[in-house]
């Protein structure tokens, strides 16, 4: 396996900054064009990129001026819809072996029924990209790590498969790879005997794109998922969180997840 | 006290080699099982993404905890100055090292990537209690090793007390560390408790003592060396105290949980309607593993009998394994409470009691860890002078002479 994207990023943490204020709105409007722009940008100058999007050139460090997160509006979440789950599986090549107990699931639909009122809610659940991630605290080798921009990842070269992070995660966000994998997607390092979880589509985010689940949800017309920079006061996600009620799952644990929910 | 003569065992009998061969076969099966699991991936085991630590962890943690407890006898001799235990101190150190090695082997072989052991040894995350444990375990092996040397090398004897004290302190920290592996898991209702660490310390006393007594009796019976009642009755009394102490702290653990409303769900699960876990708790851990041995160890009809003491030790060990199973697997089987007040369901088994049935390879690996520990002891007592030639009453404790009628009586029954 070659050097992974996430590891490269880890090595570069805190080496520099990306100036991306005010860029978010712009980016949303031109999402369609972005793939092309960033592809060119990744090869060429970082300056161009910064002007158009918050994409980060490969030689520039992940910035701690950014904190990526998701806002999930469960009232918009379509009943029985699993577009986000499908998109994640396709994007990251999680085809599974038809063994639900051991197959990897980075994102899943959770159905809730309020025991007192019978109201039902359906929501996507994935790694919450905690600010104080217990998985990172317990990991003996440091394979679990948090990037400066808040994305929590597993370095597949350091993971020894002890599964302590799975014991520690309050959201059951992680999967252990129980068997040999074939036909993996290039650039998404995975392997038998190691642990993995939602990467917030770091490979897309670094190109200035949104995670696959967010894109799929928007394409289906639900727009239940919003991705963005929580630290950028002008971003849609930050604006909505500052105006509307939202909550963190198991907020009592004070892990400050980057994923927020509405309508639970 | 009369001078104690330590001597290697002969280890030339056919029985000795049969024993060695037996352990070797079990270890070979365990290695084959490991290869099978690693080659195919863990999907061939009973483990899943919900129950991520299975039977191998039950055995591994049990052995590691017991290792620290097996050092008790040596600690009592050197730290607390009880001379009667002194002849047993070297064996106690050997058993401690062997049990730890057995437990660690299982832990490593059950990793998703055991081939990356070197990664674990060279990359430390100092925030991780797991990483600290790697230090604690290695340190334990070194300190107990030095301690054995001080005890067994005549001119070093004078240092043995100081090193013994270091070993004693170290192993208390070690068991605290092992207990904290679970205590730190705030997300899980079953583990989130500070009492986890002291509970593990008491468990270590009890399990370690039971294993030590069995090994002691086994090796003396096997070699035909005399083992007096004085030694045995002291040890079994201590075991009784430890078993009672574990019982007490388990009671405190569950009572304090019952006091906190957020833990009621888990308590109900373990104590009332958890199926196998409830059975393991009441039937095996409490009844078979605690109450019955306590009765056997103190009842006048059984307390002097080597056979009943053996049975008691076996029961304590069985109860201990059940307790570990309940803590490790029961704790994972109980669903995480992510959305209080809601009924939860998903494709990832949210909100349901997770299912686990141990597979043969997992059991083979766990038992293999026990065999690794026992083969180390078996070889150890042959190559080095761990065992006193005699542990006859008169040698161990001259004051144990049947001075009163009461002791004379118990001597007679023995
Ligand atoms: S949700 Fe779980 S895996 Fe993700 S950062 Fe938090 S603790 Fe780690
Ligand atoms: S399984 Fe891997 S990522 Fe998780 S705690 Fe162990 S080494 Fe770290």
XYZ file of C-alpha atoms and ligand atoms in Angstrom:
694
model
C 0.000 0.000 0.000
C 1.354 3.412 -0.817
C 1.539 6.383 1.465
C -2.000 7.432 2.239
C -3.582 10.791 1.811
C -4.560 11.058 5.410
C -1.115 10.253 6.634
C 0.436 12.864 4.418
C -1.945 15.371 5.828
C -1.126 14.368 9.340
C 2.532 14.994 8.735
C 1.771 18.468 7.586
C -0.515 19.521 10.352
C 0.090 23.057 11.529
C 2.595 23.982 8.914
C 0.625 26.815 7.421
C -2.709 28.396 6.799
C -5.397 28.456 4.236
C -7.209 31.711 3.953
C -10.719 30.677 3.254
C -13.015 33.175 4.899
C -15.875 34.301 2.688
C -15.135 31.539 0.272
C -17.847 29.138 1.318
C -20.781 30.841 -0.271
C -18.960 31.160 -3.452
C -18.044 27.558 -3.413
C -21.577 26.349 -3.018
C -22.729 28.224 -6.077
C -20.053 26.811 -8.248
C -19.966 23.322 -6.958
C -20.374 21.905 -10.415
C -17.349 23.656 -11.792
C -15.198 22.943 -8.861
C -14.014 19.489 -9.756
C -12.388 20.805 -12.867
C -10.966 23.873 -11.187
C -9.498 21.991 -8.281
C -8.065 19.291 -10.459
C -6.146 21.935 -12.337
C -5.368 23.698 -9.101
C -3.927 20.632 -7.468
C -1.396 20.408 -10.240
C -0.660 24.080 -10.404
C -0.683 27.047 -8.119
C -2.310 27.051 -4.724
C -3.103 30.718 -5.102
C -5.683 30.157 -7.767
C -7.290 27.547 -5.614
C -7.561 29.717 -2.598
C -9.307 32.344 -4.575
C -11.979 30.028 -5.758
C -12.466 27.581 -2.965
C -11.135 26.386 0.311
C -9.445 23.508 -1.367
C -6.031 22.847 -0.036
C -3.100 22.201 -2.363
C -1.309 18.988 -1.595
C 1.781 20.773 -0.342
C -0.052 23.045 2.047
C -0.879 22.189 5.627
C -4.273 21.510 7.055
C -5.355 24.611 8.888
C -6.716 24.834 12.382
C -8.571 27.996 11.361
C -11.084 25.616 9.885
C -13.323 23.155 11.638
C -15.319 21.003 9.322
C -18.692 19.770 10.411
C -22.117 18.632 9.344
C -25.556 19.885 10.208
C -28.240 17.258 9.816
C -31.847 18.391 9.669
C -33.779 15.234 10.477
C -37.094 16.824 9.499
C -35.859 16.877 5.906
C -34.535 13.341 6.059
C -36.707 11.316 3.680
C -38.495 8.357 5.197
C -36.865 5.150 3.995
C -34.325 7.149 1.995
C -30.793 5.841 2.121
C -29.182 7.946 -0.585
C -26.401 9.073 1.779
C -25.562 5.514 2.791
C -25.458 4.341 -0.832
C -23.329 7.293 -1.875
C -20.851 6.632 0.934
C -20.574 2.958 0.062
C -19.984 3.770 -3.599
C -17.561 6.580 -2.955
C -15.442 4.594 -0.537
C -15.891 1.147 -2.034
C -17.604 -0.432 0.963
C -19.350 -3.229 -0.868
C -19.601 -5.704 2.025
C -19.918 -9.470 2.088
C -23.567 -9.769 3.009
C -22.552 -10.317 6.592
C -24.253 -7.475 8.439
C -22.553 -8.216 11.750
C -19.038 -7.875 10.380
C -19.415 -5.705 7.276
C -18.101 -2.162 7.548
C -20.654 0.625 7.852
C -19.329 4.157 7.891
C -22.774 5.688 7.821
C -26.099 4.125 8.736
C -29.693 5.190 9.002
C -30.944 5.096 12.554
C -34.655 5.037 13.257
C -35.912 6.518 16.496
C -39.302 6.209 18.125
C -40.066 8.461 21.049
C -41.245 6.094 23.744
C -43.673 8.582 25.233
C -45.172 10.191 22.108
C -44.565 7.560 19.428
C -43.097 10.228 17.143
C -40.599 8.694 14.762
C -37.410 10.221 13.442
C -34.914 8.869 10.981
C -31.367 10.137 10.773
C -27.948 9.278 9.388
C -25.309 8.352 11.954
C -21.603 8.375 11.281
C -18.346 9.374 12.939
C -19.185 12.607 14.715
C -15.658 13.990 14.308
C -15.440 14.874 17.975
C -13.296 17.770 19.096
C -12.190 15.613 22.030
C -12.321 12.191 20.439
C -12.125 9.261 22.886
C -10.968 7.035 20.020
C -7.854 9.194 19.658
C -7.264 9.295 23.413
C -7.282 5.533 23.824
C -5.436 4.508 20.661
C -2.134 3.004 21.851
C -0.134 3.707 18.709
C -1.526 7.063 17.698
C -3.098 5.558 14.580
C -6.327 7.367 15.396
C -5.712 11.061 14.999
C -7.497 14.327 14.514
C -6.450 16.700 11.776
C -6.104 20.378 12.547
C -9.331 20.987 10.642
C -11.208 18.631 12.977
C -11.468 15.558 10.750
C -10.805 12.355 12.710
C -9.021 9.630 10.757
C -7.208 6.332 11.190
C -3.697 5.957 9.839
C -3.882 2.508 8.281
C -0.124 2.030 8.587
C -0.131 2.464 12.348
C -3.346 0.676 13.275
C -2.614 -2.659 14.954
C -6.249 -3.696 15.082
C -6.626 -3.683 18.848
C -10.195 -2.339 18.587
C -9.837 -0.234 21.720
C -11.122 2.782 19.772
C -14.279 0.853 18.962
C -14.788 0.202 22.650
C -14.316 3.888 23.361
C -16.488 5.475 20.664
C -19.903 6.422 22.072
C -21.503 6.397 18.606
C -20.500 2.962 17.316
C -18.973 4.858 14.431
C -16.152 2.450 13.686
C -15.832 -0.815 11.847
C -13.148 -3.453 12.030
C -12.229 -5.098 8.749
C -12.981 -8.749 9.305
C -11.725 -10.157 6.020
C -9.576 -9.635 2.944
C -10.865 -6.821 0.755
C -10.762 -6.728 -3.019
C -11.600 -4.100 -5.571
C -10.860 -1.158 -3.350
C -11.221 2.395 -4.517
C -7.924 4.081 -5.257
C -6.953 6.652 -2.668
C -9.150 5.165 0.060
C -6.732 3.029 2.054
C -8.433 0.102 3.787
C -7.210 -3.268 4.907
C -7.999 -6.464 6.764
C -7.270 -6.311 10.469
C -7.503 -2.551 10.828
C -10.237 -0.203 11.967
C -11.886 2.472 9.873
C -14.676 5.003 9.987
C -16.178 7.941 8.126
C -13.402 10.199 6.832
C -15.784 13.051 6.068
C -14.639 12.245 2.530
C -11.344 13.915 3.290
C -10.127 13.173 -0.227
C -12.987 15.240 -1.621
C -12.851 17.942 1.016
C -9.177 18.483 0.284
C -10.149 19.104 -3.313
C -12.753 21.614 -2.247
C -15.694 19.278 -2.725
C -18.343 18.219 -0.240
C -18.654 14.709 1.198
C -20.433 12.204 -1.029
C -23.364 11.813 1.379
C -24.042 15.548 1.366
C -23.945 15.682 -2.375
C -26.266 12.693 -2.750
C -28.776 14.065 -0.275
C -28.877 17.370 -2.117
C -29.210 15.610 -5.463
C -32.229 13.720 -4.139
C -33.763 17.046 -3.231
C -33.815 16.527 0.530
C -30.933 18.792 1.454
C -30.973 17.349 4.953
C -27.177 17.474 5.206
C -25.107 20.625 5.207
C -21.339 20.483 5.165
C -19.114 23.401 6.010
C -16.672 25.219 8.219
C -18.045 25.727 11.714
C -15.443 28.388 12.400
C -16.400 30.522 9.425
C -19.163 32.767 10.769
C -20.455 33.464 7.264
C -20.779 29.834 6.227
C -24.265 28.414 5.914
C -23.638 25.815 8.596
C -22.349 28.380 11.090
C -25.172 30.786 10.316
C -27.814 28.151 10.828
C -26.298 26.841 14.006
C -26.164 30.361 15.389
C -29.838 31.006 14.578
C -31.590 27.664 14.857
C -31.750 25.041 17.571
C -29.449 22.080 17.058
C -28.038 19.416 19.295
C -25.072 17.116 19.682
C -25.777 13.458 20.286
C -24.609 12.486 23.786
C -23.765 16.107 24.430
C -23.478 15.127 28.102
C -20.129 13.525 27.304
C -18.738 16.930 26.325
C -16.870 15.627 23.305
C -18.090 18.523 21.172
C -18.837 16.556 18.000
C -18.554 18.376 14.673
C -21.812 16.774 13.570
C -24.979 18.499 14.805
C -28.581 17.381 14.543
C -31.880 19.201 14.278
C -35.371 17.924 14.885
C -34.669 14.984 17.200
C 13.210 -21.373 60.853
C 15.144 -24.283 59.530
C 17.263 -23.588 56.483
C 15.273 -23.963 53.300
C 16.869 -25.945 50.521
C 15.750 -25.073 47.039
C 16.385 -27.584 44.321
C 15.474 -27.947 40.668
C 13.037 -30.736 40.083
C 14.474 -33.772 38.313
C 12.058 -33.563 35.457
C 13.109 -36.845 33.918
C 10.036 -38.876 34.606
C 7.747 -39.986 31.855
C 4.949 -38.026 33.502
C 6.958 -34.836 33.306
C 7.404 -35.248 29.585
C 3.778 -36.191 29.101
C 2.835 -32.967 30.863
C 5.208 -30.925 28.703
C 3.920 -32.623 25.574
C 0.338 -31.950 26.603
C 0.967 -28.239 27.020
C 2.936 -28.140 23.779
C 0.044 -29.696 21.881
C -2.404 -27.142 23.296
C -0.059 -24.321 22.320
C 0.313 -25.751 18.826
C -3.472 -25.875 18.468
C -3.684 -22.275 19.676
C -1.128 -21.172 17.095
C -2.959 -23.026 14.361
C -6.187 -21.341 15.472
C -4.458 -17.959 15.374
C -3.202 -18.597 11.888
C -6.677 -19.603 10.807
C -8.226 -16.461 12.289
C -5.596 -14.109 10.933
C -5.554 -15.705 7.521
C -9.310 -15.591 7.030
C -9.879 -12.455 9.050
C -11.870 -12.193 12.233
C -15.174 -12.945 10.519
C -14.543 -16.630 11.218
C -14.681 -15.881 14.953
C -17.700 -14.985 17.041
C -16.519 -11.397 17.144
C -18.341 -8.689 15.214
C -18.378 -4.922 14.888
C -20.567 -4.918 17.988
C -18.669 -7.381 20.173
C -15.136 -6.394 19.284
C -13.402 -8.108 22.189
C -14.280 -11.762 22.590
C -13.134 -14.844 24.456
C -9.423 -14.256 23.797
C -9.717 -11.004 25.742
C -11.520 -12.805 28.556
C -8.573 -15.164 28.943
C -5.940 -12.508 28.326
C -7.264 -10.063 30.890
C -7.889 -12.880 33.350
C -4.306 -14.107 33.046
C -2.831 -10.615 33.284
C -4.886 -9.825 36.350
C -4.029 -13.169 37.924
C -0.327 -12.595 37.207
C -0.251 -9.619 39.478
C -2.091 -11.571 42.165
C 0.259 -14.521 41.945
C 2.993 -12.246 43.206
C 1.102 -11.857 46.459
C 2.895 -14.627 48.251
C 6.280 -13.111 47.530
C 5.037 -9.685 48.579
C 3.708 -10.980 51.861
C 7.069 -12.579 52.533
C 9.308 -9.664 51.680
C 7.175 -6.552 52.059
C 5.216 -7.619 55.082
C 8.000 -9.736 56.549
C 5.994 -12.907 57.083
C 8.726 -15.519 57.120
C 6.378 -18.436 56.696
C 5.747 -17.374 53.115
C 9.385 -16.904 52.272
C 10.026 -20.381 50.919
C 7.241 -19.850 48.402
C 8.424 -16.479 47.157
C 10.524 -17.633 44.185
C 7.726 -19.817 42.830
C 5.332 -16.932 43.273
C 7.551 -14.718 41.114
C 7.869 -17.398 38.465
C 4.113 -17.962 38.283
C 3.553 -14.205 38.031
C 5.893 -13.871 35.053
C 4.470 -16.959 33.376
C 0.858 -15.844 33.714
C 1.660 -12.410 32.355
C 3.455 -13.897 29.364
C 0.519 -16.189 28.710
C -1.962 -13.321 28.875
C 0.096 -10.993 26.714
C 0.599 -13.668 24.074
C -3.157 -14.043 23.729
C -3.635 -10.286 23.582
C -1.062 -9.894 20.829
C -2.218 -12.898 18.813
C -5.759 -11.565 18.813
C -4.784 -8.207 17.308
C -6.057 -7.478 13.832
C -2.434 -7.046 12.816
C -0.210 -9.056 15.180
C 2.550 -8.636 12.596
C 2.662 -4.979 13.595
C 3.721 -5.680 17.165
C 6.818 -3.646 16.428
C 4.590 -0.667 15.606
C 3.003 -0.968 19.026
C 6.440 -1.089 20.604
C 7.769 1.940 18.781
C 4.784 4.271 18.521
C 3.321 5.368 21.803
C 0.385 7.628 22.366
C 1.028 8.692 25.932
C -2.567 9.659 26.467
C -3.621 6.073 25.955
C -3.966 3.904 29.023
C -3.389 0.975 26.665
C 0.019 2.312 25.748
C 0.805 2.808 29.420
C -0.100 -0.783 30.007
C 2.463 -1.920 27.474
C 5.032 -0.129 29.647
C 3.609 -1.518 32.855
C 3.677 -5.077 31.567
C 7.234 -4.885 30.298
C 8.327 -3.218 33.510
C 6.630 -5.906 35.544
C 8.552 -8.631 33.729
C 11.843 -6.832 34.358
C 11.207 -6.011 38.009
C 9.965 -9.470 38.907
C 12.907 -10.925 37.007
C 15.349 -8.850 39.044
C 13.427 -9.698 42.187
C 13.787 -13.407 41.479
C 17.492 -12.941 40.958
C 17.869 -11.093 44.282
C 16.006 -13.856 46.043
C 17.766 -16.755 44.409
C 21.307 -15.441 44.317
C 22.653 -15.707 47.823
C 24.837 -12.617 47.844
C 21.994 -10.514 46.491
C 19.537 -11.517 49.197
C 20.018 -8.301 51.084
C 18.423 -6.327 48.254
C 15.461 -8.590 47.865
C 13.311 -6.669 50.306
C 13.765 -3.367 48.488
C 13.159 -4.902 45.078
C 10.247 -6.827 46.514
C 8.716 -3.568 47.600
C 9.199 -2.120 44.130
C 7.571 -5.180 42.589
C 4.672 -4.906 45.008
C 4.035 -1.267 44.148
C 4.479 -1.891 40.452
C 1.990 -4.675 40.311
C -0.639 -2.618 42.143
C -0.210 0.073 39.494
C -0.296 -2.588 36.803
C -3.644 -3.960 37.911
C -4.995 -0.446 38.324
C -3.922 0.127 34.742
C -5.634 -3.031 33.537
C -8.828 -2.115 35.367
C -8.650 1.389 33.973
C -8.729 0.058 30.418
C -12.395 -0.449 31.151
C -12.868 2.342 33.659
C -11.926 4.920 31.032
C -14.647 3.927 28.622
C -17.087 6.705 29.487
C -19.328 5.813 26.594
C -20.323 2.475 28.030
C -22.629 2.328 30.988
C -21.205 -0.962 32.100
C -17.666 0.313 32.577
C -17.907 3.940 33.456
C -16.963 3.555 37.107
C -13.956 4.477 39.201
C -14.488 1.348 41.291
C -13.302 -0.721 38.324
C -9.623 -0.324 39.301
C -9.862 -1.415 42.973
C -12.182 -4.202 41.901
C -9.542 -5.486 39.520
C -6.928 -5.367 42.276
C -9.034 -7.540 44.559
C -9.872 -9.870 41.700
C -6.172 -10.238 41.029
C -5.539 -11.276 44.636
C -8.175 -13.935 44.477
C -7.523 -15.378 41.000
C -3.744 -15.247 41.420
C -3.883 -17.037 44.748
C -6.158 -19.776 43.436
C -3.826 -20.450 40.521
C -0.762 -20.319 42.755
C -2.193 -22.856 45.191
C -3.063 -25.229 42.360
C 0.411 -24.985 40.836
C 2.036 -25.440 44.232
C -0.019 -28.507 45.066
C 0.437 -29.903 41.581
C 4.194 -29.553 41.574
C 4.637 -31.037 45.044
C 2.328 -33.926 44.332
C 4.063 -34.506 41.002
C 7.547 -34.556 42.486
C 6.669 -36.360 45.667
C 8.067 -33.573 47.823
C 6.368 -33.070 51.187
C 3.911 -30.199 51.447
C 2.689 -29.627 54.976
C -0.690 -28.481 56.194
C 0.801 -25.352 57.702
C 1.583 -23.835 54.328
C -1.583 -24.964 52.707
C -3.947 -23.820 55.419
C -2.334 -20.389 55.478
C -2.721 -20.025 51.746
C -6.275 -21.274 51.620
C -7.263 -18.936 54.443
C -5.841 -16.043 52.483
C -7.720 -17.214 49.414
C -10.906 -17.213 51.464
C -10.318 -13.636 52.574
C -9.685 -12.547 48.976
C -12.777 -14.314 47.660
C -14.873 -12.604 50.329
C -13.300 -9.245 49.492
C -14.152 -9.618 45.804
C -17.689 -10.549 46.747
C -17.936 -7.415 48.835
C -16.630 -5.050 46.176
C -18.858 -6.640 43.541
C -21.793 -5.971 45.860
C -20.685 -2.351 46.282
C -20.264 -1.997 42.517
C -23.802 -3.118 41.797
C -25.366 -1.297 44.727
C -23.822 2.029 43.726
C -24.973 1.392 40.159
C -28.476 0.780 41.414
C -28.293 4.095 43.179
C -27.610 5.959 39.937
C -30.672 5.965 37.710
C -28.730 6.047 34.460
C -27.243 2.659 35.272
C -30.526 0.918 36.038
C -30.858 -0.481 32.548
C -27.502 -2.191 32.694
C -28.037 -3.494 36.216
C -31.357 -4.969 35.251
C -29.623 -6.620 32.331
C -26.865 -8.245 34.369
C -28.875 -9.041 37.481
C -32.285 -9.948 36.110
C -32.972 -10.448 32.441
C -29.635 -10.707 30.660
C -29.992 -14.412 29.858
C -26.542 -15.953 29.736
C -24.978 -12.959 31.482
C -27.415 -13.118 34.377
C -26.785 -16.840 34.674
C -23.015 -16.340 34.601
C -23.310 -13.696 37.281
C -25.519 -15.469 39.795
C -24.881 -19.079 38.932
C -21.186 -19.145 38.155
C -19.543 -16.020 39.556
C -21.481 -15.691 42.794
C -22.607 -19.223 43.650
C -20.007 -21.534 42.103
C -17.109 -19.126 42.158
C -17.585 -17.382 45.490
C -20.122 -18.791 47.939
C -19.377 -22.483 47.492
C -15.578 -22.081 47.683
C -15.979 -19.875 50.751
C -17.995 -22.587 52.397
C -15.507 -25.274 51.392
C -12.499 -23.279 52.555
C -13.898 -22.679 56.032
C -16.222 -25.566 56.756
C -14.645 -27.940 59.323
C -15.567 -30.903 57.170
C -13.637 -29.785 54.120
C -11.148 -27.103 55.104
C -8.260 -29.471 55.832
C -8.679 -31.637 52.787
C -6.271 -31.160 49.921
C -8.932 -32.399 47.534
C -11.505 -29.847 48.648
C -8.950 -27.067 48.590
C -8.138 -28.057 45.020
C -11.807 -28.027 44.116
C -12.227 -24.631 45.755
C -9.374 -23.193 43.712
C -10.816 -24.588 40.494
C -14.184 -23.073 41.378
C -12.656 -19.674 42.139
C -10.913 -19.731 38.756
C -14.124 -20.756 36.990
C -16.007 -17.981 38.748
C -13.262 -15.541 37.815
C -13.488 -16.425 34.135
C -17.258 -15.998 34.319
C -16.788 -12.617 35.937
C -14.404 -11.536 33.169
C -16.841 -12.794 30.561
C -19.596 -10.761 32.163
C -17.459 -7.638 32.374
C -15.903 -7.806 28.913
C -18.588 -9.400 26.771
C -21.659 -8.558 28.830
C -20.522 -4.959 28.860
C -20.432 -4.882 25.069
C -23.618 -6.875 24.586
C -25.631 -4.250 26.360
C -26.618 -1.584 23.813
C -25.125 1.896 23.938
C -27.644 4.457 25.045
C -27.238 7.102 22.363
C -30.756 8.519 22.425
C -32.277 8.366 25.903
C -36.052 8.106 25.806
C -36.115 6.689 22.281
C -36.475 3.236 20.896
C -33.608 2.835 18.451
C -33.106 0.558 15.461
C -30.705 0.391 12.535
C -28.819 -1.876 10.187
C -25.868 -1.653 12.584
C -27.666 -3.283 15.532
C -28.333 -0.092 17.426
C -30.590 -0.508 20.397
C -30.488 -4.290 20.547
C -28.614 -6.629 22.850
C -25.674 -7.758 20.761
C -25.312 -11.396 20.040
C -22.075 -13.276 20.637
C -21.207 -16.932 20.575
C -17.569 -17.841 21.022
C -15.983 -19.852 18.228
C -13.637 -22.791 18.680
C -10.528 -20.940 17.422
C -11.096 -18.163 19.954
C -11.406 -20.642 22.797
C -8.335 -22.501 21.540
C -6.336 -19.272 21.557
C -7.475 -18.393 25.076
C -6.697 -21.830 26.468
C -3.382 -21.667 24.626
C -2.472 -18.676 26.785
C -3.018 -20.772 29.893
C -0.839 -23.506 28.412
C 1.928 -20.996 27.654
C 1.906 -19.917 31.301
C 1.918 -23.487 32.588
C 4.653 -24.708 30.282
C 6.841 -21.827 31.430
C 6.340 -22.846 35.051
C 6.918 -26.506 34.256
C 10.203 -25.764 32.521
C 11.160 -23.048 35.001
C 11.110 -25.310 38.030
C 13.264 -27.797 36.192
C 16.027 -25.452 35.119
C 16.197 -23.213 38.190
C 15.839 -23.652 41.914
C 12.352 -22.357 42.472
C 10.957 -25.083 44.686
C 12.051 -25.884 48.239
C 12.925 -29.545 48.677
C 10.411 -29.765 51.442
C 7.590 -27.617 52.697
C 6.956 -29.840 55.656
C 5.334 -28.103 58.609
C 8.428 -28.404 60.779
C 10.569 -26.761 58.124
C 8.238 -23.934 57.246
C 7.235 -22.943 60.729
C 8.678 -24.631 63.814
C 6.003 -23.004 65.936
C 3.358 -24.873 64.070
C 4.057 -27.950 66.256
C 0.749 -29.381 67.454
C 0.961 -27.586 70.758
C -2.716 -27.381 71.610
C -5.341 -30.011 71.350
C -7.117 -28.155 68.633
C -4.176 -28.087 66.262
C -3.316 -31.642 67.143
C -6.777 -32.581 66.055
C -6.578 -30.792 62.761
C -3.184 -32.336 62.147
C -4.714 -35.705 62.671
C -7.553 -35.146 60.276
C -5.099 -33.968 57.670
S -17.531 9.637 16.724
Fe -16.331 7.964 17.527
S -14.841 7.515 15.936
Fe -15.677 9.545 15.496
S -14.278 10.988 16.517
Fe -15.929 10.595 17.963
S -15.161 8.888 19.187
Fe -13.887 8.958 17.366
S -7.759 -0.447 16.421
Fe -6.209 0.819 15.396
S -7.031 2.895 15.440
Fe -8.223 1.695 16.909
S -7.215 2.003 18.882
Fe -6.314 0.155 18.000
S -4.524 0.848 16.861
Fe -5.777 2.677 17.284
